[in-house]
Short mmCIF file of C-alpha atoms and ligand atoms in Angstrom, two decimals:
data_model
loop_
_atom_site.label_atom_id
_atom_site.label_comp_id
_atom_site.label_asym_id
_atom_site.label_seq_id
_atom_site.Cartn_x
_atom_site.Cartn_y
_atom_site.Cartn_z
CA MET A 257 78.83 135.61 -60.56
CA ASN A 258 76.48 133.56 -59.58
CA LEU A 259 75.14 133.19 -56.70
CA SER A 260 75.31 135.57 -53.82
CA LEU A 261 74.78 134.74 -50.45
CA ILE A 262 72.95 137.17 -47.90
CA THR A 263 72.45 136.77 -44.39
CA PRO A 264 71.88 139.35 -41.58
CA VAL A 265 73.95 139.56 -38.34
CA TYR A 266 73.25 140.43 -34.78
CA ASN A 267 75.09 139.36 -31.97
CA GLU A 268 76.21 136.01 -33.63
CA GLU A 269 79.82 135.58 -32.41
CA LYS A 270 79.52 132.17 -31.57
CA ASN A 271 77.93 130.93 -34.49
CA LEU A 272 80.02 132.59 -36.82
CA PRO A 273 82.63 130.08 -37.27
CA LEU A 274 80.23 127.26 -37.70
CA LEU A 275 78.38 128.98 -40.06
CA PHE A 276 81.34 129.53 -41.61
CA GLU A 277 82.18 125.72 -41.63
CA ALA A 278 78.78 124.35 -42.92
CA VAL A 279 78.80 127.54 -46.26
CA TYR A 280 82.62 126.49 -47.06
CA LYS A 281 81.35 122.77 -46.96
CA THR A 282 78.00 123.10 -49.11
CA MET A 283 79.68 125.51 -51.72
CA ARG A 284 82.35 123.11 -51.88
CA GLU A 285 80.19 120.69 -53.45
CA ILE A 286 78.40 123.60 -56.00
CA ASN A 287 80.26 124.38 -58.67
CA GLN A 288 79.83 127.95 -59.31
CA SER A 289 81.69 131.51 -58.40
CA TRP A 290 79.77 132.56 -55.04
CA GLU A 291 79.74 135.28 -52.88
CA ILE A 292 78.75 136.00 -49.27
CA ILE A 293 77.52 138.83 -48.19
CA LEU A 294 77.50 139.17 -44.13
CA VAL A 295 75.57 142.26 -43.17
CA ASP A 296 76.23 143.16 -39.49
CA ASP A 297 73.31 145.30 -38.41
CA GLY A 298 75.42 146.92 -35.24
CA SER A 299 75.93 144.09 -32.91
CA ARG A 300 77.19 144.85 -29.43
CA ASP A 301 79.38 141.91 -29.13
CA ASN A 302 82.55 141.07 -31.51
CA SER A 303 80.56 139.40 -34.46
CA LEU A 304 82.01 142.57 -36.17
CA VAL A 305 85.49 141.08 -35.48
CA VAL A 306 84.52 138.23 -36.46
CA LEU A 307 83.45 139.16 -39.89
CA ASP A 308 86.40 140.59 -40.59
CA GLU A 309 89.08 138.28 -39.99
CA TYR A 310 86.95 136.31 -42.62
CA ALA A 311 86.94 138.85 -44.95
CA GLN A 312 90.84 139.24 -44.61
CA ALA A 313 90.83 135.69 -44.97
CA ASP A 314 88.95 135.00 -48.08
CA ALA A 315 89.17 138.78 -49.81
CA GLN A 316 87.73 136.08 -52.88
CA HIS A 317 83.99 135.28 -51.23
CA VAL A 318 83.33 136.89 -48.03
CA ARG A 319 81.50 140.70 -48.05
CA VAL A 320 80.80 142.70 -44.39
CA ILE A 321 78.94 145.40 -44.67
CA SER A 322 78.72 146.75 -41.08
CA LEU A 323 75.46 148.70 -40.53
CA ARG A 324 75.88 151.81 -38.26
CA ARG A 325 73.38 150.92 -35.55
CA ASN A 326 70.64 148.37 -35.12
CA PHE A 327 68.24 148.66 -37.60
CA GLY A 328 66.77 144.98 -37.67
CA GLN A 329 66.92 142.01 -39.74
CA THR A 330 64.41 143.33 -42.88
CA SER A 331 67.27 146.34 -43.04
CA ALA A 332 69.73 144.23 -42.78
CA ILE A 333 68.64 141.87 -45.86
CA SER A 334 67.78 144.95 -47.42
CA ALA A 335 71.32 145.81 -47.60
CA GLY A 336 72.65 143.05 -48.91
CA ILE A 337 70.17 142.55 -51.54
CA ASP A 338 71.52 146.12 -52.58
CA TYR A 339 75.14 144.93 -52.71
CA ALA A 340 74.71 141.46 -54.08
CA GLN A 341 76.25 140.52 -57.53
CA GLY A 342 74.56 137.05 -58.08
CA GLU A 343 72.55 136.38 -60.43
CA THR A 344 70.95 133.97 -58.13
CA ILE A 345 70.21 135.25 -54.02
CA VAL A 346 70.09 132.87 -51.32
CA LEU A 347 68.92 134.66 -48.20
CA PHE A 348 69.44 132.81 -44.87
CA ASP A 349 69.93 133.49 -41.08
CA ALA A 350 73.42 133.73 -39.35
CA ASP A 351 71.86 131.67 -36.08
CA LEU A 352 72.53 128.59 -38.13
CA GLN A 353 68.80 128.10 -37.38
CA ASN A 354 68.63 127.37 -41.26
CA ASP A 355 70.98 124.89 -42.21
CA PRO A 356 73.11 125.86 -44.90
CA ALA A 357 73.68 122.03 -46.52
CA ASP A 358 69.80 123.12 -47.43
CA ILE A 359 71.33 125.34 -50.52
CA PRO A 360 71.56 123.37 -53.26
CA LEU A 361 68.12 121.47 -52.86
CA LEU A 362 66.46 125.29 -53.11
CA LEU A 363 69.05 126.16 -56.16
CA ALA A 364 67.53 122.88 -57.76
CA LYS A 365 64.24 123.69 -57.40
CA LEU A 366 64.89 126.98 -58.56
CA ASN A 367 66.25 125.57 -61.98
CA GLU A 368 63.43 123.89 -62.28
CA GLY A 369 61.97 127.21 -63.99
CA TYR A 370 60.62 129.02 -60.93
CA ASP A 371 62.08 132.46 -59.62
CA LEU A 372 61.55 132.03 -55.99
CA VAL A 373 61.91 128.60 -53.81
CA SER A 374 60.94 129.46 -50.87
CA GLY A 375 61.98 127.45 -47.53
CA TRP A 376 59.13 125.76 -45.33
CA ARG A 377 60.20 124.71 -41.95
CA LYS A 378 58.09 121.83 -41.64
CA ASP A 379 59.42 120.63 -38.56
CA ARG A 380 60.59 123.93 -36.64
CA LYS A 381 62.02 124.38 -33.62
CA ASP A 382 61.33 127.57 -31.82
CA ASN A 383 59.33 128.12 -28.89
CA ALA A 384 55.74 126.61 -29.45
CA LEU A 385 53.54 128.90 -28.04
CA VAL A 386 54.87 132.35 -28.30
CA ARG A 387 56.50 131.44 -32.47
CA ASN A 388 54.96 128.69 -33.99
CA PHE A 389 51.21 129.20 -32.82
CA PRO A 390 50.93 132.75 -33.73
CA SER A 391 53.02 132.25 -36.79
CA HIS A 392 50.51 129.39 -38.04
CA ILE A 393 47.59 132.16 -37.87
CA ALA A 394 49.96 135.23 -39.62
CA ASN A 395 50.59 132.46 -42.35
CA TRP A 396 46.99 131.70 -42.73
CA LEU A 397 46.08 135.15 -42.95
CA ILE A 398 49.11 136.55 -45.33
CA SER A 399 48.20 133.40 -47.49
CA ARG A 400 44.20 134.28 -47.67
CA VAL A 401 45.04 137.64 -47.84
CA THR A 402 47.10 137.68 -50.93
CA GLY A 403 46.58 134.88 -52.58
CA VAL A 404 50.03 133.39 -52.64
CA HIS A 405 50.00 130.39 -50.81
CA LEU A 406 53.19 129.18 -48.59
CA HIS A 407 53.06 127.56 -45.47
CA ASP A 408 55.83 129.50 -43.84
CA TYR A 409 56.53 132.94 -45.27
CA GLY A 410 58.73 133.84 -42.48
CA CYS A 411 61.62 131.40 -43.06
CA THR A 412 64.28 133.54 -44.42
CA LEU A 413 65.78 130.66 -45.89
CA LYS A 414 65.22 131.62 -49.37
CA ALA A 415 66.17 131.43 -53.30
CA TYR A 416 65.50 134.38 -55.97
CA ARG A 417 65.71 134.81 -58.99
CA ARG A 418 67.94 138.27 -59.21
CA ASP A 419 64.69 140.21 -61.14
CA ALA A 420 62.36 138.67 -58.72
CA LEU A 421 63.89 141.12 -55.62
CA ALA A 422 63.42 143.95 -58.14
CA GLY A 423 61.01 146.62 -58.44
CA PHE A 424 60.49 146.83 -54.38
CA ARG A 425 61.84 147.90 -51.29
CA LEU A 426 61.69 146.12 -47.83
CA TYR A 427 60.40 148.16 -45.11
CA GLY A 428 58.90 146.98 -41.53
CA GLU A 429 59.47 143.19 -41.01
CA MET A 430 58.73 142.97 -44.81
CA HIS A 431 61.32 140.49 -45.77
CA ARG A 432 58.95 138.03 -45.28
CA PHE A 433 56.08 139.75 -47.87
CA ILE A 434 59.29 139.11 -50.75
CA PRO A 435 57.14 136.37 -51.92
CA VAL A 436 53.71 138.56 -52.50
CA PHE A 437 55.49 141.37 -54.02
CA ALA A 438 57.25 138.80 -55.92
CA HIS A 439 54.19 137.17 -57.19
CA SER A 440 52.17 140.81 -57.88
CA VAL A 441 55.70 141.14 -60.32
CA GLY A 442 54.49 137.39 -62.13
CA ALA A 443 57.19 135.72 -60.34
CA ARG A 444 56.57 131.77 -60.44
CA ILE A 445 57.11 130.62 -56.82
CA ALA A 446 57.96 127.12 -55.10
CA GLU A 447 57.79 126.11 -51.43
CA LEU A 448 60.69 123.20 -50.19
CA PRO A 449 60.41 121.83 -46.84
CA VAL A 450 64.11 122.81 -45.27
CA ARG A 451 66.08 121.58 -41.73
CA HIS A 452 65.38 123.94 -39.11
CA HIS A 453 67.32 123.63 -35.72
CA ALA A 454 67.30 125.01 -32.54
CA ARG A 455 69.74 128.37 -31.50
CA LYS A 456 73.12 126.79 -29.79
CA PHE A 457 74.43 130.08 -29.08
CA GLY A 458 72.50 133.88 -28.79
CA LYS A 459 69.14 134.17 -28.04
CA ALA A 460 66.50 134.75 -30.62
CA ASN A 461 65.63 138.39 -30.99
CA TYR A 462 62.18 138.52 -31.39
CA GLY A 463 59.04 137.33 -29.49
CA LEU A 464 55.05 137.42 -29.95
CA GLU A 465 55.17 141.33 -30.86
CA ARG A 466 56.76 140.25 -34.05
CA THR A 467 53.50 138.53 -35.17
CA LEU A 468 51.44 141.76 -34.60
CA LYS A 469 54.00 143.75 -37.06
CA VAL A 470 53.55 141.18 -39.44
CA ILE A 471 49.86 141.73 -39.11
CA LEU A 472 49.71 145.24 -39.18
CA ASP A 473 52.33 144.96 -42.55
CA LEU A 474 49.95 142.47 -44.25
CA PHE A 475 47.26 145.65 -44.05
CA THR A 476 49.93 147.85 -46.03
CA VAL A 477 50.74 145.37 -48.15
CA LYS A 478 47.75 144.42 -49.31
CA PHE A 479 46.70 147.91 -49.53
CA LEU A 480 49.97 148.84 -51.86
CA LEU A 481 49.28 145.04 -54.42
CA SER A 482 45.68 145.80 -54.86
CA PHE A 483 44.91 149.80 -54.64
CA SER A 484 48.84 151.59 -55.40
CA SER A 485 47.70 152.13 -58.56
CA LYS A 486 44.48 153.01 -58.54
CA PRO A 487 43.44 154.48 -54.59
CA ILE A 488 40.01 155.82 -55.75
CA TYR A 489 38.67 152.35 -55.90
CA LEU A 490 38.96 151.94 -52.49
CA PHE A 491 38.32 155.39 -50.89
CA GLY A 492 35.72 156.28 -53.75
CA GLY A 493 34.16 152.58 -52.80
CA ALA A 494 34.16 153.11 -48.94
CA GLY A 495 32.85 156.71 -49.63
CA ALA A 496 30.57 155.74 -51.74
CA VAL A 497 28.70 153.02 -49.83
CA LEU A 498 29.24 155.37 -46.49
CA MET A 499 27.27 158.38 -48.26
CA LEU A 500 24.25 156.24 -49.97
CA ILE A 501 23.52 154.87 -46.37
CA GLY A 502 23.57 158.23 -45.11
CA PHE A 503 21.56 159.69 -48.06
CA VAL A 504 18.45 156.72 -47.73
CA ASP A 505 18.68 157.20 -43.83
CA LEU A 506 17.95 160.75 -44.81
CA ALA A 507 15.62 160.60 -46.75
CA TYR A 508 13.92 158.11 -44.81
CA LEU A 509 13.65 160.36 -41.76
CA PHE A 510 12.15 163.25 -44.77
CA ILE A 511 9.77 160.23 -45.34
CA ARG A 512 8.47 160.21 -41.93
CA ARG A 513 7.93 164.04 -41.75
CA PHE A 514 4.79 163.90 -44.32
CA TRP A 515 3.35 162.00 -41.09
CA ASN A 516 4.23 165.01 -38.34
CA ILE A 517 6.73 162.55 -36.85
CA PRO A 518 9.66 165.66 -36.69
CA ALA A 519 13.18 164.44 -37.87
CA ALA A 520 15.44 167.31 -34.87
CA SER A 521 14.41 164.22 -32.25
CA SER A 522 15.34 161.41 -34.21
CA PRO A 523 19.40 160.30 -33.27
CA LEU A 524 19.07 159.60 -37.28
CA LEU A 525 19.62 162.68 -37.94
CA SER A 526 22.71 163.07 -37.23
CA ILE A 527 23.84 159.35 -38.06
CA GLY A 528 22.74 160.41 -41.75
CA ILE A 529 24.31 163.55 -42.18
CA MET A 530 27.99 162.48 -39.79
CA LEU A 531 27.80 159.31 -42.75
CA ALA A 532 26.34 161.49 -46.06
CA ILE A 533 29.70 164.25 -44.95
CA MET A 534 32.07 160.72 -44.09
CA GLY A 535 31.60 159.72 -47.26
CA PHE A 536 32.07 162.55 -49.52
CA GLN A 537 35.72 163.45 -47.75
CA SER A 538 36.38 159.59 -47.99
CA ILE A 539 35.82 160.35 -51.88
CA LEU A 540 38.31 163.28 -52.00
CA LEU A 541 40.31 161.42 -49.82
CA GLY A 542 40.95 158.88 -52.70
CA LEU A 543 41.39 161.92 -55.46
CA ILE A 544 44.47 163.10 -53.34
CA ALA A 545 45.71 159.24 -53.06
CA GLU A 546 45.35 159.22 -56.76
CA LEU A 547 47.62 162.30 -56.85
CA LEU A 548 49.82 160.43 -54.75
CA ALA A 549 50.32 157.77 -56.88
CA ARG A 550 50.81 159.57 -59.99
CA THR A 551 53.97 161.69 -58.35
CA TYR A 552 55.27 157.45 -56.91
CA HIS A 553 54.81 156.22 -60.26
CA GLU A 554 55.42 159.31 -62.62
CA SER A 555 58.84 160.32 -60.23
CA GLN A 556 60.03 157.54 -60.46
CA ARG A 557 59.54 156.60 -63.77
CA LYS A 558 57.81 153.41 -62.16
CA PRO A 559 55.67 151.58 -65.05
CA THR A 560 52.04 149.99 -63.75
CA TYR A 561 53.53 147.19 -65.65
CA THR A 562 56.15 144.35 -65.47
CA ILE A 563 58.03 142.81 -68.34
CA ARG A 564 59.06 139.31 -68.39
CA LYS A 565 60.74 139.79 -71.98
CA THR A 566 60.56 141.54 -75.54
CA VAL A 567 60.98 139.88 -78.90
CA ASN A 568 62.51 141.73 -81.72
CA LEU A 569 62.55 145.35 -79.33
CA SER A 570 65.42 146.65 -78.34
CA ARG A 571 64.62 149.94 -77.60
CA GLU A 572 63.45 151.59 -74.63
CA PRO A 573 60.37 152.66 -74.28
CA ARG A 574 59.28 155.73 -75.18
CA GLU A 575 59.06 158.69 -72.45
N1 UDP B 193 68.86 139.92 -36.88
C1 UDP B 193 69.39 140.96 -37.05
N2 UDP B 193 68.92 142.29 -37.00
C2 UDP B 193 67.77 141.83 -35.74
C3 UDP B 193 67.69 141.21 -34.84
C4 UDP B 193 68.33 140.11 -35.73
O1 UDP B 193 70.11 141.27 -38.58
O2 UDP B 193 67.96 143.18 -35.01
C5 UDP B 193 69.58 138.47 -37.87
C6 UDP B 193 70.28 137.16 -36.48
O3 UDP B 193 71.47 137.33 -35.74
C7 UDP B 193 70.02 135.48 -37.22
C8 UDP B 193 68.74 136.98 -37.95
O4 UDP B 193 68.23 137.70 -38.37
O5 UDP B 193 70.56 135.70 -38.31
C9 UDP B 193 66.95 136.08 -37.23
O6 UDP B 193 67.06 136.44 -35.73
P1 UDP B 193 66.77 135.49 -34.95
O7 UDP B 193 67.15 134.58 -34.69
O8 UDP B 193 66.96 136.95 -33.79
O9 UDP B 193 64.84 135.61 -34.89
P2 UDP B 193 63.99 134.14 -35.13
O10 UDP B 193 65.05 133.13 -35.66
O11 UDP B 193 63.82 133.94 -34.14
O12 UDP B 193 62.76 134.91 -35.77
MG1 MG B 194 67.03 132.55 -35.15
#
């Protein structure tokens, strides 16, 4: 299998026939073996019935995964990725806001030697105030914090080489951070402007609250990428700084006693003690996090590195 298309579906019964039409049209132009995996995310309309019909009619290409309830777009995408057979994986939305006609362009770019090609909705057709504007800010922030520079992380339409998706799981709203994780395991990433259409049928499932979730996810991602194998650097570093400030503060109170200024009456006393204790605790927390990091890597035999290729080495790593 060369190519797996994956699309999450939640209440898209009216969009699905148009989606299939567009996908078949594009796939006829591409000379590759392909499949499309549609993940029904607990739809409450007739989406699943429609999907079943298409799957019956074309068992060679159409695969359907039906989740037991609504888990959200990211989980639906994860399920699709877990079952995909293709060497190349393309994700896009089922509501036709992404245009399947852009898939060949992404694939061509991927073949230039990239591991991930991300769509960029340059001319985005969503609500300007509650979606586009907050999303601009979120994109800018993600780009600054992670050092992976894209204009549009949130665009679902992206093409991936299989290995670029290996080794991490997606939580929360995290499918938009796949490029960031992929970058951390050494993937080469490109961005390509793609078409974007307004929704014809159905309604958008997300609003302003999504941007908040994305920003919270960003904290997790940054922490995982920068410190998950060395948490003591963060906790210990913060703890050391707090303790130092605490000790300087206490030393100052101590020295003042030579001029008979009582320490007990100053708020600096409790502040100093508090900072020293908090700093010490943060260092201890760092040690616990170090234990967790070891459990995480060693229980799953997850190395702390990723390999692109080896030469003259057919053996498995020594345990
Ligand atoms: N979706 C899903 N589960 C959900 C919400 C949405 O699988 O709980 C799918 C939806 O069918 C669509 C894609 O995720 O294919 C994007 O959803 P939506 O269009 O609502 O988001 P927006 O384009 O407004 O960001
Ligand atoms: Mg949409």
